[in-house]
Each structure stands twice: as C-alpha cells, then as structure tokens.
PDB file of N, CA and C in Angstrom:
ATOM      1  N   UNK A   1      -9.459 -10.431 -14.602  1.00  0.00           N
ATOM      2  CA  UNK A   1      -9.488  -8.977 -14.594  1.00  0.00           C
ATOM      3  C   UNK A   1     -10.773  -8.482 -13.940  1.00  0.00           C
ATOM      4  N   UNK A   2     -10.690  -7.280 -12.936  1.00  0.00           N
ATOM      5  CA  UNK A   2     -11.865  -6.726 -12.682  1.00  0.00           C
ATOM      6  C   UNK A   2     -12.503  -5.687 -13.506  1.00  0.00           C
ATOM      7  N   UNK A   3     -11.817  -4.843 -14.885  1.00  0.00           N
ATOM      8  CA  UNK A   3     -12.592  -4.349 -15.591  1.00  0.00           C
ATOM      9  C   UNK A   3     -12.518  -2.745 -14.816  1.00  0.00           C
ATOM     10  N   UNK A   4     -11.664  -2.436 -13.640  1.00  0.00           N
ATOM     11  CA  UNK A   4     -11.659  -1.163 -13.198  1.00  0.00           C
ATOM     12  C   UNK A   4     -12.338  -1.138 -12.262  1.00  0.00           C
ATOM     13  N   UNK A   5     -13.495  -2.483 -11.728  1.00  0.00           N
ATOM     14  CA  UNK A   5     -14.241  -2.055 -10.306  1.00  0.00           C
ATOM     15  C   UNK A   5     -13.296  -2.361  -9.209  1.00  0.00           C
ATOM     16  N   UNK A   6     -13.209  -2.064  -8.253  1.00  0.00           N
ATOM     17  CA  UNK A   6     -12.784  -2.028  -7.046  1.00  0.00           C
ATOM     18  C   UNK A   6     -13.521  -3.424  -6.266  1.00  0.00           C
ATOM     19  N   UNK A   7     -12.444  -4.458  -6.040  1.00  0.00           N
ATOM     20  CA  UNK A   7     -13.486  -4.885  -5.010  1.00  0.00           C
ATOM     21  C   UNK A   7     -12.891  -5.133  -3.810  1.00  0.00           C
ATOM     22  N   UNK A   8     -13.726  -5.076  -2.300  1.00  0.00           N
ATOM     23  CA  UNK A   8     -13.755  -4.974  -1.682  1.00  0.00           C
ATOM     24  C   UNK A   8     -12.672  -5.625  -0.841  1.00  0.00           C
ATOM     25  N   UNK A   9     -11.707  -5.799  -0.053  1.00  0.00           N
ATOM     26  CA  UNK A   9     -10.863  -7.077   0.559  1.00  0.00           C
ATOM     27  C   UNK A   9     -11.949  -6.998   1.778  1.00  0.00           C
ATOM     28  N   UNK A  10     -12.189  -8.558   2.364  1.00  0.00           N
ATOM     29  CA  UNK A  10     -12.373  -8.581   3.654  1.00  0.00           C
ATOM     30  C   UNK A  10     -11.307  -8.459   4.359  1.00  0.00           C
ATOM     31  N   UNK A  11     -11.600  -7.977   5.704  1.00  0.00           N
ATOM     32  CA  UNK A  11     -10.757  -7.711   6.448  1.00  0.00           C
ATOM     33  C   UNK A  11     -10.040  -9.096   7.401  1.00  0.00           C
ATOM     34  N   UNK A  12      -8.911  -9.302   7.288  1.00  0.00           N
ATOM     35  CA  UNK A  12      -8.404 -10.117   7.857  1.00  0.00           C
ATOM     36  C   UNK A  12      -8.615 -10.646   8.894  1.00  0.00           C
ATOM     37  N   UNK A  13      -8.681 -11.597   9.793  1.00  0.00           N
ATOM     38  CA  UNK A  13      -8.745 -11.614  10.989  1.00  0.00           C
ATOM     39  C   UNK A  13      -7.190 -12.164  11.476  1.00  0.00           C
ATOM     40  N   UNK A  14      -7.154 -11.580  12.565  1.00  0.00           N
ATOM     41  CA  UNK A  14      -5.264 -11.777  13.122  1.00  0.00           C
ATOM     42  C   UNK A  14      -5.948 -12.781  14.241  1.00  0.00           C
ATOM     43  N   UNK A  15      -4.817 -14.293  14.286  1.00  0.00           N
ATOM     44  CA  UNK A  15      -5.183 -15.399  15.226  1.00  0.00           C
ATOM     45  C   UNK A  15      -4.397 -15.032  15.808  1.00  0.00           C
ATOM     46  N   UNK A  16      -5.327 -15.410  17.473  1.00  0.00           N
ATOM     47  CA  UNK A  16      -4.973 -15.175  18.713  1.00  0.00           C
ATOM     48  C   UNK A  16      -3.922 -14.846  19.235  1.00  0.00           C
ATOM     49  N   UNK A  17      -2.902 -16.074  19.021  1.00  0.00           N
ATOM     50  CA  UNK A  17      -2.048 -16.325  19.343  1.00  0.00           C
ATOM     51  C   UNK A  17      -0.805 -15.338  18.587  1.00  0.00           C
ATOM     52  N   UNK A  18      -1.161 -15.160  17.455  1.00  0.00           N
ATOM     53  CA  UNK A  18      -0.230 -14.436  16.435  1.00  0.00           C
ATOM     54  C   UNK A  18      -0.387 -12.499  17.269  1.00  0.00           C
ATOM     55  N   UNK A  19      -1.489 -12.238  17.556  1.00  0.00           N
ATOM     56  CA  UNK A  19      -1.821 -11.151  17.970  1.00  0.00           C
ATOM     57  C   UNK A  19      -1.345 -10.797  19.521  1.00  0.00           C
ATOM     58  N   UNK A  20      -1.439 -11.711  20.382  1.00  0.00           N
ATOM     59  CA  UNK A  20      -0.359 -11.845  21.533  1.00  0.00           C
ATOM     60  C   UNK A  20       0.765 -11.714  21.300  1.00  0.00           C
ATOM     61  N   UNK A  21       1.148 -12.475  20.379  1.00  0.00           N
ATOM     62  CA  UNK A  21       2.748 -12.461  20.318  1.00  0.00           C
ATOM     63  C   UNK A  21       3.093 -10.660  19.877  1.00  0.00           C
ATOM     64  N   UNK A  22       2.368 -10.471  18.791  1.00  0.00           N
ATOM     65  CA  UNK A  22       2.350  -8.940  18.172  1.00  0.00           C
ATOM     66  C   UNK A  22       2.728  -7.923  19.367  1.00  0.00           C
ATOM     67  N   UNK A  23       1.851  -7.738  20.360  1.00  0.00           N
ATOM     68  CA  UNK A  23       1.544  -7.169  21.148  1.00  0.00           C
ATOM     69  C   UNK A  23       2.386  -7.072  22.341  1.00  0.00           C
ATOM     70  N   UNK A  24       2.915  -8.202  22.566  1.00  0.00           N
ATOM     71  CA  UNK A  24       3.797  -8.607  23.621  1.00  0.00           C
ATOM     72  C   UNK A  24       5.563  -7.735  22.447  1.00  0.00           C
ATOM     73  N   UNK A  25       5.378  -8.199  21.729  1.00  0.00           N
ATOM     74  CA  UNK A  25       7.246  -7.845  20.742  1.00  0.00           C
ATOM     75  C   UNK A  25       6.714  -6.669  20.757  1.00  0.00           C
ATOM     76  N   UNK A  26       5.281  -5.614  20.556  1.00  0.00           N
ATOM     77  CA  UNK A  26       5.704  -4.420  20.217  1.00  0.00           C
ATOM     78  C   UNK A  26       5.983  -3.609  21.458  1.00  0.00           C
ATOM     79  N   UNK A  27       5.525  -4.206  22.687  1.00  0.00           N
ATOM     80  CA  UNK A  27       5.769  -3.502  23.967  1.00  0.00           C
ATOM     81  C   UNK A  27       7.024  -3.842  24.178  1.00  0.00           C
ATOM     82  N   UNK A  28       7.744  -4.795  23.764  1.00  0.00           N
ATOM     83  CA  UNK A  28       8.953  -4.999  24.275  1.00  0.00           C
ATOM     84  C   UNK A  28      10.379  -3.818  23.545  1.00  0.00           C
ATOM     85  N   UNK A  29       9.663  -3.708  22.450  1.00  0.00           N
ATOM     86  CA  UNK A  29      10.691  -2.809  21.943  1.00  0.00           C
ATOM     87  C   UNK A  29      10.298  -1.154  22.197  1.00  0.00           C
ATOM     88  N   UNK A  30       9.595  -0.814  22.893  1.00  0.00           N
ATOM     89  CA  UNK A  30       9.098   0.214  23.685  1.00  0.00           C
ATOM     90  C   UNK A  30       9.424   0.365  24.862  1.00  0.00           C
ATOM     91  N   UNK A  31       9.159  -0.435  25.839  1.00  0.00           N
ATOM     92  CA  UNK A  31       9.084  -0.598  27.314  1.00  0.00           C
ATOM     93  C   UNK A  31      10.851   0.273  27.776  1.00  0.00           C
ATOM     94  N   UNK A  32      10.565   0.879  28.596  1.00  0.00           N
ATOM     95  CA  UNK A  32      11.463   1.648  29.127  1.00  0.00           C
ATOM     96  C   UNK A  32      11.611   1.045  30.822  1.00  0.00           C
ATOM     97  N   UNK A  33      10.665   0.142  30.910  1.00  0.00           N
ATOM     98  CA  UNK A  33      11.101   0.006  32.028  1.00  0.00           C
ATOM     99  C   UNK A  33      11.653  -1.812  32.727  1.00  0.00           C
ATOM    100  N   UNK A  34      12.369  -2.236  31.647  1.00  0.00           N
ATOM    101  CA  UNK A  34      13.014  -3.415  31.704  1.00  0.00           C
ATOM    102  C   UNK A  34      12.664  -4.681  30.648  1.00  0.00           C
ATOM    103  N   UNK A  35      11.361  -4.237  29.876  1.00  0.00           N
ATOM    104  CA  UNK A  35      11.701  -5.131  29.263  1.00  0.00           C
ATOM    105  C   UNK A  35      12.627  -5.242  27.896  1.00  0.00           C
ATOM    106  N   UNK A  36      13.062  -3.773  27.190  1.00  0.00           N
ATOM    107  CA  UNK A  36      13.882  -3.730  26.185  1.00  0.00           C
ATOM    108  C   UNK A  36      15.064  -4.272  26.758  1.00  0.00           C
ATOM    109  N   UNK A  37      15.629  -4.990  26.303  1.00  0.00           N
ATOM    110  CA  UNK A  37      17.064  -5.734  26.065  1.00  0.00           C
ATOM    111  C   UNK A  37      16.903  -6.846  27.518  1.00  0.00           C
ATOM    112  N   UNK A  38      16.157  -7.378  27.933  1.00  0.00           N
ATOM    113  CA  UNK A  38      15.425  -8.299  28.670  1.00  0.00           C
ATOM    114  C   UNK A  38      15.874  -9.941  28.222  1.00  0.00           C
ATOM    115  N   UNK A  39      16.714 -10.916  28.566  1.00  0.00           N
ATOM    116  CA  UNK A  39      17.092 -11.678  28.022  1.00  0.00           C
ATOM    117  C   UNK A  39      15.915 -12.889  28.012  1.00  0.00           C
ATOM    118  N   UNK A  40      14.962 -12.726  28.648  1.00  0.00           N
ATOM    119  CA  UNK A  40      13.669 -13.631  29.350  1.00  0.00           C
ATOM    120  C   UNK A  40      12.831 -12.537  29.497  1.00  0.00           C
ATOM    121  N   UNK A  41      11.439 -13.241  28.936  1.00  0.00           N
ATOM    122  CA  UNK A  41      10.315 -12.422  28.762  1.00  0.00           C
ATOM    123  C   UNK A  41       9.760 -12.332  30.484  1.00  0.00           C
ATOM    124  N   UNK A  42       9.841 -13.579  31.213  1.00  0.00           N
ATOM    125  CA  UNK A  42       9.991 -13.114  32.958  1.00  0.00           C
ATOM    126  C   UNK A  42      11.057 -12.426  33.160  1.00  0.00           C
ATOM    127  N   UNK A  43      11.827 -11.588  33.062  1.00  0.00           N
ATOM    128  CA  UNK A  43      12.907 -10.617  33.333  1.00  0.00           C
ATOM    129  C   UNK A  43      12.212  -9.194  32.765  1.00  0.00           C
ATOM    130  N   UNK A  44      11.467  -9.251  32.160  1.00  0.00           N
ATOM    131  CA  UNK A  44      10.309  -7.230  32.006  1.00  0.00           C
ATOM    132  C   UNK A  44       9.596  -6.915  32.909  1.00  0.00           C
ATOM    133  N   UNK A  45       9.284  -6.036  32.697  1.00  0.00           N
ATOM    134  CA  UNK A  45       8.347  -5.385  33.830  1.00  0.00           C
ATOM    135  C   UNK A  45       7.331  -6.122  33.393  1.00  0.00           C
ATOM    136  N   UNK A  46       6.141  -5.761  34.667  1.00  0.00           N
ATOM    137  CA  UNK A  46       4.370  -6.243  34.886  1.00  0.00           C
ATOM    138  C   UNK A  46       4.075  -6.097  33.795  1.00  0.00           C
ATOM    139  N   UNK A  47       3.945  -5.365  33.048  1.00  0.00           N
ATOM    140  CA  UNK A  47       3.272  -5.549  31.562  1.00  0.00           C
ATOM    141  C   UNK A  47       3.060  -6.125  30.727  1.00  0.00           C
ATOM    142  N   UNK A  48       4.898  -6.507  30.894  1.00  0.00           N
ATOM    143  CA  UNK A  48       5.313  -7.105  29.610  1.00  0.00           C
ATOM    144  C   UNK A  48       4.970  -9.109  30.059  1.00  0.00           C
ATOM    145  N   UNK A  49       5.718  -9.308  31.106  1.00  0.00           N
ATOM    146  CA  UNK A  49       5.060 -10.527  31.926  1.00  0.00           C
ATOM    147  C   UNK A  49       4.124 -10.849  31.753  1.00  0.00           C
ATOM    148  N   UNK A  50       2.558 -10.044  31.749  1.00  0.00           N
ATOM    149  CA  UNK A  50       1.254  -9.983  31.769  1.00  0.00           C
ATOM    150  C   UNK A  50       0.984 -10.186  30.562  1.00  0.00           C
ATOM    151  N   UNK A  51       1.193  -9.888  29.271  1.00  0.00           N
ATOM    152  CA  UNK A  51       1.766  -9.762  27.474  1.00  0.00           C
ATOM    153  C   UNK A  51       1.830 -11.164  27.719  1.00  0.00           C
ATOM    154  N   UNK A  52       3.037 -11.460  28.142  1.00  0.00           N
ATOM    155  CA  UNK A  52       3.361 -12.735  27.722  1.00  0.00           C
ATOM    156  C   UNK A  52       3.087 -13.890  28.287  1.00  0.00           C
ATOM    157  N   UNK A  53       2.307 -13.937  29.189  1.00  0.00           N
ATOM    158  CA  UNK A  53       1.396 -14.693  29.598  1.00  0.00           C
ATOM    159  C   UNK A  53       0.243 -15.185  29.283  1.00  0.00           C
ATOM    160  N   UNK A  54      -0.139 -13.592  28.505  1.00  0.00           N
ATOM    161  CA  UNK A  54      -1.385 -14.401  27.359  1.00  0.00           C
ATOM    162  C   UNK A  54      -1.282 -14.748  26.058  1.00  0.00           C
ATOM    163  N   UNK A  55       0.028 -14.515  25.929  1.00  0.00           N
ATOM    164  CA  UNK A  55       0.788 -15.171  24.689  1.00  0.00           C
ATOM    165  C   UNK A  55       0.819 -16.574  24.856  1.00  0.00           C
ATOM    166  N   UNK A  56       1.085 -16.962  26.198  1.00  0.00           N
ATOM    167  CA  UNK A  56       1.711 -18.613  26.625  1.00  0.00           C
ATOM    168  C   UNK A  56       0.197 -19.424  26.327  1.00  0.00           C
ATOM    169  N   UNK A  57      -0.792 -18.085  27.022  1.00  0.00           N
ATOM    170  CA  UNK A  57      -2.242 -19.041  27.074  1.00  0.00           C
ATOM    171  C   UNK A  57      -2.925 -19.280  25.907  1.00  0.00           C
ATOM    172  N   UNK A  58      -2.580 -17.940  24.925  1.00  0.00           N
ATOM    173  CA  UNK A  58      -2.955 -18.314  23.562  1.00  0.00           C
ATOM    174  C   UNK A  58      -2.572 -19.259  22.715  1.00  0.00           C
ATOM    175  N   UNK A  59      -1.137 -19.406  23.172  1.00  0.00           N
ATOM    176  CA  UNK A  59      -0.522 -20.192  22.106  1.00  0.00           C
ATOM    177  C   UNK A  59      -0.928 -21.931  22.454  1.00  0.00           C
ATOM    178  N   UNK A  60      -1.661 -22.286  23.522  1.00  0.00           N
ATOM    179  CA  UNK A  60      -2.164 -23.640  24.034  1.00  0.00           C
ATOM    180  C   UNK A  60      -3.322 -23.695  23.696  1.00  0.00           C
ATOM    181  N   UNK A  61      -4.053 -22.641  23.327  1.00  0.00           N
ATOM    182  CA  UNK A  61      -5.479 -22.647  22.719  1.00  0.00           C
ATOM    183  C   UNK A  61      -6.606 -22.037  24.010  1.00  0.00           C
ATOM    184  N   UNK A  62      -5.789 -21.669  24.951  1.00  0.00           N
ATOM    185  CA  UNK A  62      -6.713 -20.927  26.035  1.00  0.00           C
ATOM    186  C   UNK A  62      -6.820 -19.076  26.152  1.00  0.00           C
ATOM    187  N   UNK A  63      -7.343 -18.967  24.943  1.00  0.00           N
ATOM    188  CA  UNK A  63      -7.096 -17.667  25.223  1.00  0.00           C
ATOM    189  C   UNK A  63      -8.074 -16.788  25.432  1.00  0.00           C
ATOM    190  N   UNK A  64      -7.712 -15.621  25.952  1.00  0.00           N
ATOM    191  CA  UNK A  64      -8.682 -15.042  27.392  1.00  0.00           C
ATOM    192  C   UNK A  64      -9.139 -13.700  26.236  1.00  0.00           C
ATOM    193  N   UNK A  65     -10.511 -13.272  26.761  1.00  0.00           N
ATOM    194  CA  UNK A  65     -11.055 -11.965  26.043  1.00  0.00           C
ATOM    195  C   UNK A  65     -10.301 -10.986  26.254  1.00  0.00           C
TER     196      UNK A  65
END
C-alpha cells in the first residue's frame, strides 16, 4: 500500500523498432494517398515506403535518429 501518496510512474520508453512499426500502421490508416488498403507496404505512397523502411532498419537493430 502507498498510504494515499502518489508515486510517480517513470515514463516508459517505446523500443525502436516497436515505435516504427507504430508510426508506419498509424500513417497507413490515414494516408489518402495509397497507402490505406495497400496490399504491400512498397505499394503506398513516399511516406509510407520511407515509414517502412525504417521499420525494416529498426527491426535489424540499425536504426537511424
């Protein structure tokens, strides 16, 4: 029990790779300009391609600032 104090959460940190992916699915269900309903993440527009490219690099352990 904490007794009523509040304590603090640290703030999470989101891995790399998990945060690419995030980023890449939330543009995809946005994107108006090919990548919604896109059967291949190379089949979206520049953006989304670009998304998921640093998804590919994150997810190998190369991931870019």
């Amino acid at each position: 029990m904490t007794n009523g104090q509040n304590i603090a959460a640290s703030p999470r940190t989101e891995m790399p790779m998990l945060r690419a992916y995030r980023l890449w699915f939330e543009h995809t269900r946005k994107c108006t300009d090919g990548c919604k309903g896109a059967p291949k993440a190379q089949d979206g527009c520049e953006d989304g391609r670009q998304l998921w490219g640093t998804y590919r690099l994150a997810r190998i352990g190369k991931a870019t600032p």
